[in-house]
PDB file of C-alpha atoms and ligand atoms in Angstrom:
ATOM      1  CA  MET K  21     186.697  67.576  84.349  1.00  0.00           C
ATOM      2  CA  ASP K  22     184.673  69.971  86.451  1.00  0.00           C
ATOM      3  CA  LEU K  23     181.097  69.047  85.451  1.00  0.00           C
ATOM      4  CA  GLY K  24     179.792  72.496  86.720  1.00  0.00           C
ATOM      5  CA  ILE K  25     176.873  71.063  88.637  1.00  0.00           C
ATOM      6  CA  LYS K  26     178.138  71.303  92.175  1.00  0.00           C
ATOM      7  CA  GLY K  27     175.300  72.218  94.649  1.00  0.00           C
ATOM      8  CA  LYS K  28     172.441  71.204  92.275  1.00  0.00           C
ATOM      9  CA  THR K  29     169.988  68.590  93.333  1.00  0.00           C
ATOM     10  CA  ALA K  30     168.998  65.358  91.664  1.00  0.00           C
ATOM     11  CA  LEU K  31     166.277  62.825  92.052  1.00  0.00           C
ATOM     12  CA  VAL K  32     167.758  59.478  91.287  1.00  0.00           C
ATOM     13  CA  CYS K  33     165.023  56.738  91.149  1.00  0.00           C
ATOM     14  CA  ALA K  34     165.524  53.195  91.736  1.00  0.00           C
ATOM     15  CA  GLY K  35     169.064  54.119  92.984  1.00  0.00           C
ATOM     16  CA  SER K  36     169.982  51.827  95.776  1.00  0.00           C
ATOM     17  CA  LYS K  37     171.826  49.208  93.537  1.00  0.00           C
ATOM     18  CA  GLY K  38     172.971  48.775  90.077  1.00  0.00           C
ATOM     19  CA  LEU K  39     172.934  51.276  87.382  1.00  0.00           C
ATOM     20  CA  GLY K  40     170.844  53.830  89.494  1.00  0.00           C
ATOM     21  CA  ARG K  41     173.224  53.625  92.211  1.00  0.00           C
ATOM     22  CA  GLY K  42     176.219  54.230  89.669  1.00  0.00           C
ATOM     23  CA  CYS K  43     174.472  57.326  88.485  1.00  0.00           C
ATOM     24  CA  ALA K  44     173.820  58.456  92.118  1.00  0.00           C
ATOM     25  CA  MET K  45     177.510  57.895  92.900  1.00  0.00           C
ATOM     26  CA  ALA K  46     178.857  59.825  89.920  1.00  0.00           C
ATOM     27  CA  LEU K  47     176.418  62.666  90.514  1.00  0.00           C
ATOM     28  CA  ALA K  48     177.351  62.959  94.258  1.00  0.00           C
ATOM     29  CA  GLU K  49     181.130  62.864  93.121  1.00  0.00           C
ATOM     30  CA  ALA K  50     180.291  65.993  91.117  1.00  0.00           C
ATOM     31  CA  GLY K  51     179.019  67.685  94.226  1.00  0.00           C
ATOM     32  CA  VAL K  52     175.239  67.106  93.396  1.00  0.00           C
ATOM     33  CA  ASN K  53     172.903  66.638  96.474  1.00  0.00           C
ATOM     34  CA  LEU K  54     170.400  63.803  96.023  1.00  0.00           C
ATOM     35  CA  VAL K  55     166.979  62.571  96.642  1.00  0.00           C
ATOM     36  CA  LEU K  56     167.414  58.821  96.433  1.00  0.00           C
ATOM     37  CA  ASN K  57     164.649  56.251  95.899  1.00  0.00           C
ATOM     38  CA  ALA K  58     164.166  52.470  96.023  1.00  0.00           C
ATOM     39  CA  ARG K  59     161.838  50.207  97.607  1.00  0.00           C
ATOM     40  CA  GLY K  60     164.001  48.345 100.158  1.00  0.00           C
ATOM     41  CA  GLU K  61     164.914  50.647 102.995  1.00  0.00           C
ATOM     42  CA  GLN K  62     168.027  48.606 104.086  1.00  0.00           C
ATOM     43  CA  ALA K  63     170.007  48.856 100.774  1.00  0.00           C
ATOM     44  CA  LEU K  64     168.692  52.461 100.270  1.00  0.00           C
ATOM     45  CA  ASN K  65     169.992  53.693 103.644  1.00  0.00           C
ATOM     46  CA  ALA K  66     173.336  51.674 103.151  1.00  0.00           C
ATOM     47  CA  THR K  67     173.782  53.450  99.759  1.00  0.00           C
ATOM     48  CA  ALA K  68     172.800  56.826 101.124  1.00  0.00           C
ATOM     49  CA  ARG K  69     175.288  56.463 103.941  1.00  0.00           C
ATOM     50  CA  GLN K  70     178.165  55.484 101.576  1.00  0.00           C
ATOM     51  CA  ILE K  71     177.385  58.398  99.430  1.00  0.00           C
ATOM     52  CA  ARG K  72     177.318  60.907 102.340  1.00  0.00           C
ATOM     53  CA  ASP K  73     180.660  59.464 103.616  1.00  0.00           C
ATOM     54  CA  ALA K  74     182.394  59.458 100.337  1.00  0.00           C
ATOM     55  CA  TYR K  75     181.249  62.837  98.935  1.00  0.00           C
ATOM     56  CA  GLY K  76     179.751  64.845 101.730  1.00  0.00           C
ATOM     57  CA  VAL K  77     176.667  65.736  99.804  1.00  0.00           C
ATOM     58  CA  THR K  78     173.084  65.788 101.204  1.00  0.00           C
ATOM     59  CA  VAL K  79     171.067  62.545 100.589  1.00  0.00           C
ATOM     60  CA  VAL K  80     167.451  62.363 101.308  1.00  0.00           C
ATOM     61  CA  THR K  81     166.063  58.717 101.065  1.00  0.00           C
ATOM     62  CA  VAL K  82     162.452  57.956 100.041  1.00  0.00           C
ATOM     63  CA  ALA K  83     161.614  54.202 100.354  1.00  0.00           C
ATOM     64  CA  ALA K  84     158.726  53.669  97.811  1.00  0.00           C
ATOM     65  CA  ASP K  85     157.706  51.901  94.681  1.00  0.00           C
ATOM     66  CA  ILE K  86     158.167  54.426  92.003  1.00  0.00           C
ATOM     67  CA  THR K  87     155.935  52.580  89.583  1.00  0.00           C
ATOM     68  CA  THR K  88     152.854  53.175  91.855  1.00  0.00           C
ATOM     69  CA  GLU K  89     150.967  56.553  92.057  1.00  0.00           C
ATOM     70  CA  GLU K  90     151.408  56.646  95.779  1.00  0.00           C
ATOM     71  CA  GLY K  91     155.049  55.850  95.582  1.00  0.00           C
ATOM     72  CA  ARG K  92     155.742  58.652  93.044  1.00  0.00           C
ATOM     73  CA  ALA K  93     153.679  61.116  95.099  1.00  0.00           C
ATOM     74  CA  LYS K  94     155.902  60.333  98.130  1.00  0.00           C
ATOM     75  CA  VAL K  95     159.056  60.616  96.131  1.00  0.00           C
ATOM     76  CA  LEU K  96     158.036  63.855  94.264  1.00  0.00           C
ATOM     77  CA  ALA K  97     156.995  65.515  97.649  1.00  0.00           C
ATOM     78  CA  ALA K  98     160.684  65.098  98.705  1.00  0.00           C
ATOM     79  CA  ALA K  99     162.016  66.255  95.378  1.00  0.00           C
ATOM     80  CA  THR K 100     160.427  69.710  94.811  1.00  0.00           C
ATOM     81  CA  GLY K 101     162.742  72.198  92.870  1.00  0.00           C
ATOM     82  CA  ILE K 102     165.117  69.427  91.520  1.00  0.00           C
ATOM     83  CA  ASP K 103     167.517  70.471  88.750  1.00  0.00           C
ATOM     84  CA  ILE K 104     168.311  66.873  87.667  1.00  0.00           C
ATOM     85  CA  LEU K 105     165.963  63.784  87.075  1.00  0.00           C
ATOM     86  CA  VAL K 106     167.246  60.253  86.555  1.00  0.00           C
ATOM     87  CA  THR K 107     164.377  57.881  85.868  1.00  0.00           C
ATOM     88  CA  ASN K 108     164.857  54.185  86.540  1.00  0.00           C
ATOM     89  CA  ALA K 109     162.973  51.083  87.742  1.00  0.00           C
ATOM     90  CA  GLY K 110     163.389  47.412  87.607  1.00  0.00           C
ATOM     91  CA  GLY K 111     162.950  45.875  84.248  1.00  0.00           C
ATOM     92  CA  PRO K 112     160.148  43.552  83.296  1.00  0.00           C
ATOM     93  CA  PRO K 113     160.664  39.731  83.469  1.00  0.00           C
ATOM     94  CA  PRO K 114     161.688  37.678  80.392  1.00  0.00           C
ATOM     95  CA  GLY K 115     159.267  35.307  78.705  1.00  0.00           C
ATOM     96  CA  LEU K 116     157.695  34.288  75.421  1.00  0.00           C
ATOM     97  CA  TRP K 117     155.626  36.661  73.033  1.00  0.00           C
ATOM     98  CA  SER K 118     152.691  34.310  73.122  1.00  0.00           C
ATOM     99  CA  ASP K 119     152.401  34.011  76.855  1.00  0.00           C
ATOM    100  CA  TRP K 120     152.041  37.584  77.928  1.00  0.00           C
ATOM    101  CA  SER K 121     148.523  38.836  79.097  1.00  0.00           C
ATOM    102  CA  ARG K 122     147.043  42.369  78.870  1.00  0.00           C
ATOM    103  CA  ASP K 123     147.954  42.722  82.508  1.00  0.00           C
ATOM    104  CA  ASP K 124     151.467  41.786  81.835  1.00  0.00           C
ATOM    105  CA  PHE K 125     151.765  44.531  79.113  1.00  0.00           C
ATOM    106  CA  ILE K 126     149.974  47.056  81.393  1.00  0.00           C
ATOM    107  CA  LYS K 127     152.405  46.417  84.239  1.00  0.00           C
ATOM    108  CA  ALA K 128     155.459  46.776  82.003  1.00  0.00           C
ATOM    109  CA  ILE K 129     154.210  49.857  80.346  1.00  0.00           C
ATOM    110  CA  ASP K 130     153.217  51.312  83.746  1.00  0.00           C
ATOM    111  CA  GLY K 131     156.742  50.642  85.139  1.00  0.00           C
ATOM    112  CA  ASN K 132     158.947  51.335  82.191  1.00  0.00           C
ATOM    113  CA  MET K 133     157.014  53.977  80.044  1.00  0.00           C
ATOM    114  CA  LEU K 134     154.252  55.688  82.056  1.00  0.00           C
ATOM    115  CA  THR K 135     156.311  56.027  85.286  1.00  0.00           C
ATOM    116  CA  PRO K 136     159.159  57.922  83.678  1.00  0.00           C
ATOM    117  CA  ILE K 137     156.670  59.962  81.644  1.00  0.00           C
ATOM    118  CA  ALA K 138     154.814  60.894  84.874  1.00  0.00           C
ATOM    119  CA  LEU K 139     158.061  61.888  86.488  1.00  0.00           C
ATOM    120  CA  MET K 140     158.994  64.080  83.668  1.00  0.00           C
ATOM    121  CA  GLN K 141     155.700  65.776  83.705  1.00  0.00           C
ATOM    122  CA  ALA K 142     156.088  66.469  87.172  1.00  0.00           C
ATOM    123  CA  ALA K 143     159.816  67.694  87.065  1.00  0.00           C
ATOM    124  CA  LEU K 144     159.833  69.524  83.861  1.00  0.00           C
ATOM    125  CA  PRO K 145     157.797  72.747  84.669  1.00  0.00           C
ATOM    126  CA  GLY K 146     160.157  73.584  87.560  1.00  0.00           C
ATOM    127  CA  MET K 147     163.209  73.099  85.414  1.00  0.00           C
ATOM    128  CA  ILE K 148     161.608  75.316  82.618  1.00  0.00           C
ATOM    129  CA  ALA K 149     160.874  78.020  85.144  1.00  0.00           C
ATOM    130  CA  LYS K 150     164.522  77.994  86.239  1.00  0.00           C
ATOM    131  CA  GLY K 151     165.780  77.831  82.632  1.00  0.00           C
ATOM    132  CA  TRP K 152     168.038  74.862  83.463  1.00  0.00           C
ATOM    133  CA  GLY K 153     167.394  71.150  83.851  1.00  0.00           C
ATOM    134  CA  ARG K 154     168.731  67.719  82.945  1.00  0.00           C
ATOM    135  CA  VAL K 155     166.778  64.483  82.537  1.00  0.00           C
ATOM    136  CA  VAL K 156     168.389  61.130  81.902  1.00  0.00           C
ATOM    137  CA  ASN K 157     166.093  58.024  81.502  1.00  0.00           C
ATOM    138  CA  ILE K 158     167.724  54.674  81.960  1.00  0.00           C
ATOM    139  CA  THR K 159     166.158  52.579  79.228  1.00  0.00           C
ATOM    140  CA  SER K 160     167.755  49.635  77.457  1.00  0.00           C
ATOM    141  CA  GLY K 161     169.766  48.590  74.389  1.00  0.00           C
ATOM    142  CA  SER K 162     166.581  46.687  73.499  1.00  0.00           C
ATOM    143  CA  VAL K 163     165.260  49.829  71.844  1.00  0.00           C
ATOM    144  CA  LYS K 164     167.893  49.697  69.275  1.00  0.00           C
ATOM    145  CA  ALA K 165     167.942  45.857  68.859  1.00  0.00           C
ATOM    146  CA  PRO K 166     165.261  44.045  70.378  1.00  0.00           C
ATOM    147  CA  ILE K 167     165.947  41.187  72.759  1.00  0.00           C
ATOM    148  CA  PRO K 168     163.428  38.465  71.880  1.00  0.00           C
ATOM    149  CA  GLN K 169     162.839  37.178  75.395  1.00  0.00           C
ATOM    150  CA  LEU K 170     162.487  40.731  76.823  1.00  0.00           C
ATOM    151  CA  GLY K 171     159.467  41.643  74.556  1.00  0.00           C
ATOM    152  CA  LEU K 172     157.778  43.405  77.504  1.00  0.00           C
ATOM    153  CA  SER K 173     160.815  45.734  78.027  1.00  0.00           C
ATOM    154  CA  ASN K 174     161.193  46.176  74.066  1.00  0.00           C
ATOM    155  CA  THR K 175     157.380  47.304  74.040  1.00  0.00           C
ATOM    156  CA  ALA K 176     157.454  49.659  77.004  1.00  0.00           C
ATOM    157  CA  ARG K 177     160.682  51.278  76.305  1.00  0.00           C
ATOM    158  CA  ALA K 178     160.027  51.990  72.617  1.00  0.00           C
ATOM    159  CA  GLY K 179     157.124  53.947  73.813  1.00  0.00           C
ATOM    160  CA  LEU K 180     159.110  55.923  76.262  1.00  0.00           C
ATOM    161  CA  THR K 181     161.760  56.619  73.555  1.00  0.00           C
ATOM    162  CA  GLY K 182     158.973  57.987  71.311  1.00  0.00           C
ATOM    163  CA  PHE K 183     157.924  60.392  74.057  1.00  0.00           C
ATOM    164  CA  VAL K 184     161.377  61.663  74.742  1.00  0.00           C
ATOM    165  CA  ALA K 185     162.094  62.195  71.083  1.00  0.00           C
ATOM    166  CA  GLY K 186     159.171  64.591  70.719  1.00  0.00           C
ATOM    167  CA  THR K 187     159.317  66.187  74.271  1.00  0.00           C
ATOM    168  CA  ALA K 188     163.163  66.858  74.289  1.00  0.00           C
ATOM    169  CA  ARG K 189     162.654  69.162  71.313  1.00  0.00           C
ATOM    170  CA  GLN K 190     159.935  70.992  73.004  1.00  0.00           C
ATOM    171  CA  VAL K 191     161.866  71.855  76.230  1.00  0.00           C
ATOM    172  CA  ALA K 192     165.320  72.348  74.818  1.00  0.00           C
ATOM    173  CA  GLY K 193     164.746  76.104  74.246  1.00  0.00           C
ATOM    174  CA  HIS K 194     164.308  76.473  78.020  1.00  0.00           C
ATOM    175  CA  GLY K 195     167.776  75.020  78.883  1.00  0.00           C
ATOM    176  CA  VAL K 196     166.294  71.644  79.632  1.00  0.00           C
ATOM    177  CA  THR K 197     167.699  68.608  78.105  1.00  0.00           C
ATOM    178  CA  ILE K 198     166.284  64.995  78.054  1.00  0.00           C
ATOM    179  CA  ASN K 199     168.377  62.136  76.886  1.00  0.00           C
ATOM    180  CA  ASN K 200     168.198  58.274  77.317  1.00  0.00           C
ATOM    181  CA  LEU K 201     171.083  56.103  78.400  1.00  0.00           C
ATOM    182  CA  LEU K 202     170.745  52.543  76.899  1.00  0.00           C
ATOM    183  CA  PRO K 203     172.494  50.051  78.872  1.00  0.00           C
ATOM    184  CA  GLY K 204     173.783  46.863  77.212  1.00  0.00           C
ATOM    185  CA  ILE K 205     174.955  43.861  79.600  1.00  0.00           C
ATOM    186  CA  HIS K 206     176.122  45.475  82.902  1.00  0.00           C
ATOM    187  CA  ASP K 207     177.295  43.534  85.918  1.00  0.00           C
ATOM    188  CA  THR K 208     174.370  44.140  88.310  1.00  0.00           C
ATOM    189  CA  ASP K 209     171.721  42.045  90.195  1.00  0.00           C
ATOM    190  CA  ARG K 210     169.592  42.227  87.017  1.00  0.00           C
ATOM    191  CA  ALA K 211     172.362  40.599  85.063  1.00  0.00           C
ATOM    192  CA  VAL K 212     172.708  37.826  87.720  1.00  0.00           C
ATOM    193  CA  ALA K 213     168.925  37.244  87.411  1.00  0.00           C
ATOM    194  CA  LEU K 214     169.063  37.050  83.697  1.00  0.00           C
ATOM    195  CA  ASP K 215     172.142  34.748  83.854  1.00  0.00           C
ATOM    196  CA  THR K 216     170.344  32.566  86.268  1.00  0.00           C
ATOM    197  CA  GLY K 217     167.491  32.130  83.771  1.00  0.00           C
ATOM    198  CA  VAL K 218     170.124  31.106  81.222  1.00  0.00           C
ATOM    199  CA  THR K 219     171.682  28.475  83.633  1.00  0.00           C
ATOM    200  CA  LYS K 220     168.134  26.968  84.155  1.00  0.00           C
ATOM    201  CA  ALA K 221     167.188  27.090  80.450  1.00  0.00           C
ATOM    202  CA  GLU K 222     170.343  25.615  79.095  1.00  0.00           C
ATOM    203  CA  GLY K 223     171.426  23.375  82.070  1.00  0.00           C
ATOM    204  CA  ILE K 224     174.840  25.242  82.332  1.00  0.00           C
ATOM    205  CA  THR K 225     176.767  26.792  85.345  1.00  0.00           C
ATOM    206  CA  MET K 226     176.723  30.487  86.185  1.00  0.00           C
ATOM    207  CA  GLU K 227     180.314  30.767  85.091  1.00  0.00           C
ATOM    208  CA  GLN K 228     179.473  29.297  81.611  1.00  0.00           C
ATOM    209  CA  ALA K 229     176.413  31.538  81.393  1.00  0.00           C
ATOM    210  CA  ARG K 230     178.385  34.640  81.968  1.00  0.00           C
ATOM    211  CA  ALA K 231     181.332  33.564  79.724  1.00  0.00           C
ATOM    212  CA  LYS K 232     178.717  32.810  76.997  1.00  0.00           C
ATOM    213  CA  ARG K 233     177.147  36.322  77.256  1.00  0.00           C
ATOM    214  CA  ALA K 234     180.458  38.058  77.695  1.00  0.00           C
ATOM    215  CA  ALA K 235     181.671  36.518  74.318  1.00  0.00           C
ATOM    216  CA  THR K 236     178.944  38.362  72.574  1.00  0.00           C
ATOM    217  CA  ILE K 237     180.305  41.604  73.662  1.00  0.00           C
ATOM    218  CA  PRO K 238     183.296  43.012  71.542  1.00  0.00           C
ATOM    219  CA  ALA K 239     184.773  44.676  74.755  1.00  0.00           C
ATOM    220  CA  GLY K 240     184.896  41.087  76.057  1.00  0.00           C
ATOM    221  CA  ARG K 241     183.370  41.903  79.428  1.00  0.00           C
ATOM    222  CA  TYR K 242     180.164  43.301  81.124  1.00  0.00           C
ATOM    223  CA  GLY K 243     179.918  46.921  81.709  1.00  0.00           C
ATOM    224  CA  THR K 244     180.228  48.346  85.269  1.00  0.00           C
ATOM    225  CA  ALA K 245     177.837  50.553  87.203  1.00  0.00           C
ATOM    226  CA  SER K 246     180.550  53.235  87.715  1.00  0.00           C
ATOM    227  CA  GLU K 247     181.342  53.789  84.014  1.00  0.00           C
ATOM    228  CA  PHE K 248     177.542  53.900  83.344  1.00  0.00           C
ATOM    229  CA  GLY K 249     177.200  56.564  86.139  1.00  0.00           C
ATOM    230  CA  ALA K 250     179.997  58.599  84.685  1.00  0.00           C
ATOM    231  CA  ALA K 251     178.145  58.752  81.387  1.00  0.00           C
ATOM    232  CA  CYS K 252     175.068  59.861  83.130  1.00  0.00           C
ATOM    233  CA  ALA K 253     176.884  62.645  85.060  1.00  0.00           C
ATOM    234  CA  PHE K 254     178.364  63.889  81.916  1.00  0.00           C
ATOM    235  CA  LEU K 255     174.814  64.145  80.373  1.00  0.00           C
ATOM    236  CA  CYS K 256     173.800  65.978  83.462  1.00  0.00           C
ATOM    237  CA  SER K 257     176.670  68.290  83.243  1.00  0.00           C
ATOM    238  CA  GLN K 258     176.982  71.967  82.002  1.00  0.00           C
ATOM    239  CA  HIS K 259     178.943  70.654  79.113  1.00  0.00           C
ATOM    240  CA  ALA K 260     176.033  68.628  77.775  1.00  0.00           C
ATOM    241  CA  GLY K 261     173.547  71.373  77.080  1.00  0.00           C
ATOM    242  CA  PHE K 262     173.610  70.828  73.282  1.00  0.00           C
ATOM    243  CA  ILE K 263     172.948  67.024  73.564  1.00  0.00           C
ATOM    244  CA  VAL K 264     169.281  66.915  73.187  1.00  0.00           C
ATOM    245  CA  GLY K 265     166.957  63.823  72.656  1.00  0.00           C
ATOM    246  CA  GLN K 266     169.670  61.364  72.102  1.00  0.00           C
ATOM    247  CA  ASN K 267     169.809  57.692  72.851  1.00  0.00           C
ATOM    248  CA  LEU K 268     173.331  56.808  74.040  1.00  0.00           C
ATOM    249  CA  LEU K 269     174.101  53.162  73.900  1.00  0.00           C
ATOM    250  CA  LEU K 270     176.578  51.642  76.503  1.00  0.00           C
ATOM    251  CA  ASP K 271     177.032  48.128  75.391  1.00  0.00           C
ATOM    252  CA  GLY K 272     180.728  47.505  74.809  1.00  0.00           C
ATOM    253  CA  GLY K 273     179.929  47.207  71.012  1.00  0.00           C
ATOM    254  CA  ALA K 274     177.555  44.462  71.341  1.00  0.00           C
ATOM    255  CA  ILE K 275     174.871  45.867  68.924  1.00  0.00           C
ATOM    256  CA  ASN K 276     176.550  45.606  65.491  1.00  0.00           C
ATOM    257  CA  ALA K 277     175.437  48.875  63.776  1.00  0.00           C
ATOM    258  CA  THR K 278     177.053  51.839  62.221  1.00  0.00           C
ATOM    259  CA  LEU K 279     174.713  54.337  63.767  1.00  0.00           C
TER     260      LEU K 279
HETATM  261  P1  NAP D 316     169.338  46.143  89.655  1.00  0.00           P
HETATM  262  O1  NAP D 316     170.704  45.822  89.799  1.00  0.00           O
HETATM  263  O2  NAP D 316     168.285  44.941  89.784  1.00  0.00           O
HETATM  264  O3  NAP D 316     168.827  47.319  90.514  1.00  0.00           O
HETATM  265  C1  NAP D 316     167.701  47.824  90.443  1.00  0.00           C
HETATM  266  C2  NAP D 316     167.488  48.974  91.487  1.00  0.00           C
HETATM  267  O4  NAP D 316     166.148  49.469  91.271  1.00  0.00           O
HETATM  268  C3  NAP D 316     167.581  48.596  92.867  1.00  0.00           C
HETATM  269  O5  NAP D 316     168.039  49.712  93.666  1.00  0.00           O
HETATM  270  C4  NAP D 316     166.065  48.333  93.290  1.00  0.00           C
HETATM  271  O6  NAP D 316     165.838  48.451  94.613  1.00  0.00           O
HETATM  272  C5  NAP D 316     165.384  49.505  92.582  1.00  0.00           C
HETATM  273  N1  NAP D 316     164.042  49.218  92.150  1.00  0.00           N
HETATM  274  C6  NAP D 316     163.490  48.177  91.346  1.00  0.00           C
HETATM  275  N2  NAP D 316     162.282  48.379  91.193  1.00  0.00           N
HETATM  276  C7  NAP D 316     161.975  49.477  91.760  1.00  0.00           C
HETATM  277  C8  NAP D 316     160.647  50.173  91.921  1.00  0.00           C
HETATM  278  N3  NAP D 316     159.522  49.606  91.475  1.00  0.00           N
HETATM  279  N4  NAP D 316     160.687  51.332  92.651  1.00  0.00           N
HETATM  280  C9  NAP D 316     161.734  51.877  93.208  1.00  0.00           C
HETATM  281  N5  NAP D 316     162.925  51.166  93.107  1.00  0.00           N
HETATM  282  C10 NAP D 316     162.998  50.100  92.257  1.00  0.00           C
HETATM  283  O7  NAP D 316     168.954  46.572  88.130  1.00  0.00           O
HETATM  284  P2  NAP D 316     169.901  47.250  87.036  1.00  0.00           P
HETATM  285  O8  NAP D 316     170.805  46.322  86.356  1.00  0.00           O
HETATM  286  O9  NAP D 316     170.666  48.379  87.710  1.00  0.00           O
HETATM  287  O10 NAP D 316     168.931  47.822  85.886  1.00  0.00           O
HETATM  288  C11 NAP D 316     168.263  49.003  85.997  1.00  0.00           C
HETATM  289  C12 NAP D 316     167.499  49.174  84.812  1.00  0.00           C
HETATM  290  O11 NAP D 316     168.287  49.123  83.552  1.00  0.00           O
HETATM  291  C13 NAP D 316     166.377  48.052  84.675  1.00  0.00           C
HETATM  292  O12 NAP D 316     165.181  48.713  84.168  1.00  0.00           O
HETATM  293  C14 NAP D 316     166.917  47.158  83.784  1.00  0.00           C
HETATM  294  O13 NAP D 316     165.906  46.421  83.037  1.00  0.00           O
HETATM  295  C15 NAP D 316     167.633  48.025  82.762  1.00  0.00           C
HETATM  296  N6  NAP D 316     168.734  47.187  82.035  1.00  0.00           N
HETATM  297  C16 NAP D 316     169.811  46.655  82.819  1.00  0.00           C
HETATM  298  C17 NAP D 316     170.714  46.074  82.132  1.00  0.00           C
HETATM  299  C18 NAP D 316     171.872  45.262  82.772  1.00  0.00           C
HETATM  300  O14 NAP D 316     172.578  44.523  82.074  1.00  0.00           O
HETATM  301  N7  NAP D 316     171.974  45.436  83.925  1.00  0.00           N
HETATM  302  C19 NAP D 316     170.714  46.030  80.688  1.00  0.00           C
HETATM  303  C20 NAP D 316     169.632  46.526  80.039  1.00  0.00           C
HETATM  304  C21 NAP D 316     168.661  47.242  80.736  1.00  0.00           C
HETATM  305  P3  NAP D 316     164.632  47.682  95.454  1.00  0.00           P
HETATM  306  O15 NAP D 316     164.556  46.330  94.832  1.00  0.00           O
HETATM  307  O16 NAP D 316     164.866  47.750  96.838  1.00  0.00           O
HETATM  308  O17 NAP D 316     163.426  48.639  94.938  1.00  0.00           O
END
């Protein structure tokens, strides 16, 4: 399917690895030029090179921490006039509800709620002026079904979801859509980190930890970054202009719910 977005420009945050990288790849495959961000320069440059080689699009890299004001300023300076915004950042660490301090909450809210909100506030006026824009926020299945040990994520992402629900309806009349993609368990470094936690907590091997988590997914496997990216590219396509303020769960059926 021709997604109809060839020649547009996207900012993909936290995109050198994992789900962000999957989104960057799929957008580039559709002919979208990229501003690509992550903190570590080495992986960022390697991913940018692979994308240029594979799809021939322009990729501008900005190595910066997207959760800081200085980092965002650097990224946004390279991303003026973008048509597409994919927000993403690392997820907060796991833990126990009773152990988190105010600082822990502020850090999580800063990274996974206030950062995407600030990026939208920066990008939306330009999209509205052009009469076309697409925003996809990478959130988590935890907004539909909370994950007990990821309480910081549950909290911050619920706040972002509320902001998007209201804002998406305010900008839709200008041809700008905002939607959230909710990953369940995907095969990325983040999954390895969480599985490592399970091996330590339960005294089991990595293989056993993975098999245990995969068994909780009706699809019987972890998701892949490339199928996640394909969903993102569709939401950014010309065909998705009537999809507004939605929360699309990609979890292989793991959350047992009718809607
Ligand atoms: P990942 O494989 O660990 O990749 C994270 C990417 O984000 C890397 O490119 C990393 O590069 C970059 N990054 C991290 N923190 C950053 C920051 N502060 N500023 C700029 N770039 C940053 O993670 P993932 O699995 O793709 O997860 C992406 C998001 O989805 C996370 O918020 C995660 O919590 C959420 N999620 C993932 C899953 C899953 O199963 N994978 C499930 C639910 C939710 P640098 O480290 O070099 O910056």
